[in-house]
Structures are given as C-alpha cells and as structure tokens.
Coordinates of C-alpha atoms in Angstrom, one line a residue:
M258 CA -67.0 -45.2 8.6
N259 CA -65.7 -41.7 9.4
S260 CA -62.8 -40.4 7.4
A261 CA -59.3 -40.8 8.8
R262 CA -59.2 -37.0 9.3
A263 CA -62.1 -37.2 11.7
T264 CA -60.5 -39.9 13.8
D265 CA -59.9 -39.0 17.5
W266 CA -56.4 -40.3 17.9
S267 CA -56.1 -39.1 21.5
S268 CA -58.3 -41.4 23.6
A269 CA -58.8 -45.0 22.5
P270 CA -56.3 -47.7 23.5
A271 CA -56.3 -49.1 20.0
Y272 CA -57.3 -48.5 16.4
V273 CA -57.6 -50.5 13.1
W274 CA -56.4 -48.8 10.0
D275 CA -58.0 -50.0 6.7
G276 CA -55.7 -48.1 4.3
T277 CA -57.8 -44.9 4.1
A278 CA -59.6 -44.6 7.5
A279 CA -59.4 -45.8 11.1
R280 CA -61.9 -47.0 13.6
S281 CA -61.3 -46.9 17.3
I282 CA -61.2 -50.1 19.5
D283 CA -62.5 -49.8 23.1
A284 CA -60.1 -52.5 24.5
I285 CA -57.0 -54.5 23.4
I286 CA -57.9 -58.1 23.5
A287 CA -54.8 -59.8 24.8
P288 CA -53.8 -62.3 27.6
P289 CA -52.2 -60.8 30.7
L290 CA -48.4 -60.8 30.3
E291 CA -47.9 -63.2 33.1
L292 CA -49.8 -65.9 31.2
L293 CA -47.4 -65.7 28.3
S294 CA -44.9 -68.4 29.4
G295 CA -42.2 -70.3 27.6
I296 CA -41.0 -67.0 26.0
D297 CA -39.6 -65.2 29.0
A298 CA -36.5 -63.8 27.3
Q299 CA -38.5 -62.4 24.4
K300 CA -41.2 -61.0 26.7
E301 CA -38.6 -59.1 28.8
R302 CA -37.0 -57.5 25.7
V303 CA -40.2 -56.6 24.0
L304 CA -41.8 -55.1 27.1
A305 CA -38.7 -53.0 27.8
N306 CA -38.6 -51.7 24.3
V307 CA -42.3 -50.8 24.1
S308 CA -42.0 -49.2 27.5
R309 CA -39.2 -47.0 26.3
H310 CA -41.2 -45.9 23.3
A311 CA -44.2 -45.1 25.6
Q312 CA -41.9 -42.9 27.7
G313 CA -40.7 -41.0 24.6
I314 CA -37.1 -42.3 24.7
A315 CA -35.1 -44.2 22.1
A316 CA -36.7 -47.5 21.0
H317 CA -36.5 -50.0 18.2
D318 CA -38.9 -51.2 15.6
I319 CA -39.5 -54.9 16.3
L320 CA -39.5 -58.0 14.1
L321 CA -40.8 -61.2 15.8
W322 CA -40.3 -64.3 13.6
G323 CA -40.6 -68.1 14.0
S324 CA -43.0 -70.9 14.8
R325 CA -46.7 -70.5 14.6
G326 CA -48.7 -70.3 17.8
M327 CA -45.8 -69.3 20.1
G328 CA -47.2 -65.9 21.1
K329 CA -45.6 -63.4 18.7
S330 CA -48.7 -61.3 18.0
A331 CA -50.1 -61.9 21.5
L332 CA -46.9 -60.5 23.0
I333 CA -47.1 -57.2 21.1
R334 CA -50.8 -56.7 22.0
S335 CA -50.2 -57.7 25.6
A336 CA -47.2 -55.4 26.0
V337 CA -49.1 -52.4 24.8
A338 CA -52.2 -53.3 26.9
H339 CA -50.0 -53.9 30.0
L340 CA -48.6 -50.3 29.7
G341 CA -52.1 -48.9 29.5
A342 CA -53.7 -46.4 27.1
G343 CA -52.3 -43.1 28.3
K344 CA -49.6 -41.8 26.0
L345 CA -49.4 -45.1 23.9
A346 CA -51.9 -46.6 21.5
L347 CA -51.9 -49.7 19.3
V348 CA -52.7 -49.3 15.6
Q349 CA -53.2 -52.5 13.7
L350 CA -53.1 -52.8 9.9
S351 CA -53.1 -55.8 7.6
A352 CA -50.0 -56.7 5.5
D353 CA -51.9 -55.8 2.3
R354 CA -52.2 -52.2 3.4
L355 CA -48.5 -51.4 3.6
E356 CA -48.8 -49.0 0.7
S357 CA -51.0 -46.7 2.8
L358 CA -48.4 -46.3 5.5
P359 CA -47.3 -42.8 4.3
A360 CA -50.8 -41.6 4.6
L361 CA -51.0 -43.0 8.1
F362 CA -47.7 -41.4 9.1
V363 CA -49.2 -38.0 8.0
E364 CA -52.2 -38.6 10.2
L365 CA -50.1 -39.5 13.3
R366 CA -47.0 -37.4 13.1
D367 CA -48.4 -34.3 14.7
I368 CA -50.5 -36.1 17.4
D369 CA -49.2 -35.6 20.9
R370 CA -49.2 -39.4 21.6
R371 CA -47.0 -42.4 21.0
F372 CA -48.2 -45.1 18.6
W373 CA -47.2 -48.7 18.1
L374 CA -48.1 -49.9 14.6
F375 CA -48.8 -53.7 14.5
V376 CA -48.5 -55.7 11.3
D377 CA -49.3 -59.4 11.9
D378 CA -48.1 -62.3 9.7
L379 CA -46.2 -60.2 7.2
G380 CA -45.0 -61.9 4.0
F381 CA -44.2 -61.1 0.4
A382 CA -44.5 -63.3 -2.6
P383 CA -41.3 -65.0 -3.9
G384 CA -39.6 -62.6 -6.2
D385 CA -41.4 -59.5 -4.9
L386 CA -38.6 -57.1 -4.0
A387 CA -40.5 -53.9 -4.6
G388 CA -42.6 -54.4 -1.5
P389 CA -39.7 -55.0 0.8
R390 CA -37.7 -52.1 -0.6
R391 CA -40.7 -49.8 0.0
L392 CA -41.0 -50.9 3.6
R393 CA -37.2 -50.5 4.1
S394 CA -37.5 -46.9 2.9
L395 CA -40.4 -46.3 5.3
L396 CA -38.5 -47.7 8.2
E397 CA -35.3 -45.8 7.6
G398 CA -33.8 -43.2 5.4
G399 CA -36.6 -42.4 2.9
V400 CA -38.3 -39.0 2.7
E401 CA -41.5 -40.8 3.8
A402 CA -39.8 -42.5 6.8
R403 CA -42.0 -43.0 9.9
P404 CA -42.2 -40.2 12.4
E405 CA -40.5 -40.2 15.8
N406 CA -43.7 -40.9 17.7
I407 CA -44.3 -44.2 15.7
R408 CA -42.6 -47.6 16.0
L409 CA -43.5 -50.8 14.2
G410 CA -44.0 -54.3 15.5
V411 CA -44.1 -57.0 12.8
T412 CA -44.6 -60.7 13.0
T413 CA -43.7 -63.2 10.4
N414 CA -42.8 -66.9 10.0
H415 CA -39.6 -66.1 8.2
R416 CA -36.5 -64.4 9.6
S417 CA -35.9 -62.8 6.2
I418 CA -39.7 -62.1 5.9
L419 CA -39.6 -63.6 2.3
P420 CA -39.7 -67.4 1.6
R421 CA -36.6 -68.7 -0.2
E422 CA -38.1 -69.9 -3.5
L423 CA -35.8 -68.6 -6.1
D424 CA -36.0 -69.6 -9.8
S425 CA -33.6 -72.5 -10.4
G426 CA -32.5 -70.7 -13.6
H427 CA -30.9 -67.8 -11.6
S428 CA -27.2 -67.7 -11.4
P429 CA -25.5 -68.3 -8.0
R430 CA -24.6 -64.6 -7.9
H431 CA -28.2 -63.5 -8.6
E432 CA -29.4 -65.8 -5.9
R433 CA -26.9 -64.4 -3.4
D434 CA -27.8 -60.8 -4.3
A435 CA -31.6 -61.6 -4.0
A436 CA -31.0 -63.2 -0.6
D437 CA -29.0 -60.2 0.6
D438 CA -31.8 -57.9 -0.6
E439 CA -34.4 -59.9 1.3
L440 CA -32.4 -59.9 4.5
A441 CA -31.8 -56.2 4.2
L442 CA -35.4 -55.6 5.2
A443 CA -35.0 -57.6 8.4
D444 CA -31.9 -55.7 9.2
R445 CA -33.9 -52.4 9.4
F446 CA -35.5 -53.7 12.6
G447 CA -33.4 -52.9 15.6
L448 CA -34.9 -55.7 17.7
V449 CA -35.3 -59.1 16.0
L450 CA -36.4 -62.0 18.1
G451 CA -37.0 -65.6 17.2
F452 CA -39.8 -67.9 18.5
H453 CA -39.3 -71.6 18.4
A454 CA -41.5 -74.6 18.9
C455 CA -41.7 -75.6 22.5
D456 CA -40.8 -79.0 24.0
Q457 CA -43.1 -81.1 26.1
D458 CA -42.1 -79.6 29.5
T459 CA -42.6 -76.0 28.2
Y460 CA -45.9 -76.9 26.7
L461 CA -47.1 -78.5 30.0
G462 CA -45.9 -75.4 31.9
I463 CA -48.0 -73.2 29.7
V464 CA -51.0 -75.3 30.2
A465 CA -50.5 -75.4 34.0
G466 CA -50.1 -71.6 34.1
Y467 CA -53.4 -71.1 32.3
A468 CA -55.2 -73.8 34.4
Q469 CA -54.0 -72.2 37.7
Y470 CA -55.0 -68.7 36.6
F471 CA -58.6 -69.8 35.6
G472 CA -59.0 -72.4 38.4
L473 CA -59.3 -75.3 36.1
D474 CA -58.7 -78.9 37.1
I475 CA -56.7 -80.5 34.3
T476 CA -54.3 -83.4 33.9
P477 CA -50.9 -83.5 32.0
E478 CA -52.2 -86.7 30.3
G479 CA -55.2 -84.8 28.9
A480 CA -53.0 -81.9 27.8
L481 CA -50.6 -84.2 26.0
L482 CA -53.4 -86.2 24.3
W483 CA -54.8 -82.9 23.0
A484 CA -51.4 -81.9 21.6
K485 CA -51.1 -85.3 20.0
Q486 CA -54.5 -84.9 18.4
R487 CA -53.6 -81.5 17.1
G488 CA -50.2 -82.6 15.8
A489 CA -48.3 -79.8 17.6
R490 CA -47.2 -78.3 20.9
S491 CA -47.4 -74.5 21.2
G492 CA -48.9 -71.8 23.2
R493 CA -51.9 -71.6 20.9
V494 CA -52.5 -75.4 21.3
A495 CA -52.2 -75.0 25.0
W496 CA -54.8 -72.2 25.0
Q497 CA -57.1 -74.3 22.8
F498 CA -56.9 -77.1 25.4
I499 CA -57.8 -74.7 28.1
V500 CA -60.8 -73.5 26.1
E501 CA -61.9 -77.1 25.6
S502 CA -61.5 -77.8 29.3
A503 CA -63.3 -74.7 30.4
G504 CA -66.2 -75.5 28.0
R505 CA -66.6 -78.9 29.4
E506 CA -66.8 -77.4 32.9
G507 CA -69.4 -74.8 31.8
M508 CA -67.0 -71.9 32.4
R509 CA -66.7 -68.7 30.4
L510 CA -63.3 -67.4 29.4
P511 CA -62.3 -63.8 28.2
G512 CA -62.0 -63.2 24.5

C-alpha cells in the first residue's frame, strides 16, 4: 500500500484510512436514498447537513445512535453518494483508529476538497474516559481539532456512546460525574439523531419499497414470517428478505 503522503485525495469518491495510510475506493456502496424508508425525518436532516458541508457552508458533525439495522451507516454513505464525488469525498476509518485522527487531519487540511469522515459502530469500554476525552478535543477546542474542510459522521448504539456499566462501589456523585463526562462527548456533535426499532407497518413499507424498486413479487405474509424467524423487524431484516426473495427468483442485486 502506498504511503498516506502519496494518496491522491482529489479524485476518488471514497477512501479507507487504516491509521497510517489510505486507499481509494472507486464507488460508494450504498442504497439509493429513496430506498431508505421509515427514517424520513432523519434522512432529511442528514442530507441537508451533508449538502451544506459539500457547499462549503456551516455544517455540523453528526452522531446517529439507536437500534441496530435501522439504516444509520447506510444513511451516511447514501447521503455522500447522492451528492456525487465532486467537491466531497467519504473517508471511512474504524473506531480503533481514532488515535490516528490528528495525522489524517494533517493530510487533509490543505486539500482543496471537502471530506466527510465516517466512523461506524463507535464505542468505548466501560470506564474508558481517556478515549472519549481525546475525541472531544479533536471535535472542538483542542490544538489538534479537525480542520474546516472536515466533518465527522459517527454511528453508535448508545446515545452517550458509552454503555452504562459503572462499578457498584462508586459513590452516587462519582457515578453522576462519570455519566456527565460520557454525555459531554455526545454534546460535541451538533446534530444528534435517534433511530428506533420499526413497527410492523413500517417494516412492511420498507419491504414493499424494495420489492417495487427491484420488480419482485413478494407477499406481506412472507415478509412477516421472515421477520419472525429472524426475531426482529428492521431495515436490515427487510433487505435480507429481499435478498432471499431475489435469490429464489434467480435475480442479481447490487452490492
């Protein structure tokens, strides 16, 4: 792999950063925005914010939290893909590479392009406050704070990003202080949106949207049986049902 210094940050629609180097990605794999249903309010706000950043005007870092499989990561990828490469590129890094963010900021700060950094499924171990404090500093106020041409999109299962598993021996004041410290990281994100498990009607609506788009002949009964067998209703489960239905009909699907 080429060194990060050799990376051409000007042309590819997306990149993957491994902590010391980047590789370009020819295409962002994401569903079309119109297929992300059941999350209309979140979709509208994320797209508007990412679009503002692409235009070079004021925009927020984004924290998307909540139920698994409801389209948090797909929404970020889809929003960037929808806006096209042009002046905006997606840069994905794993949560265990956060310590390398200052080096990435150095790489990108002088590039004449806007970047959307994407960290999927962020979490910290219970009691780990050093990691969240470092990220808070990078987001706002520290000498290594992210440049103006960069914004972050983070997904997590927890609103506070950290699970609440405090030592029972801690005093109530210590627990309150620790909880405040954890929430302080989430407060650094200007746009925080929750994603919640969908009800039956929403689930069936997601399935129907996919089926119409791909020309599949499905039944609500089949979709509900699939969800029952999976033990969940979500956008991910709906997509898995569509994949199964397409496979049975001998069809190919993107991605």
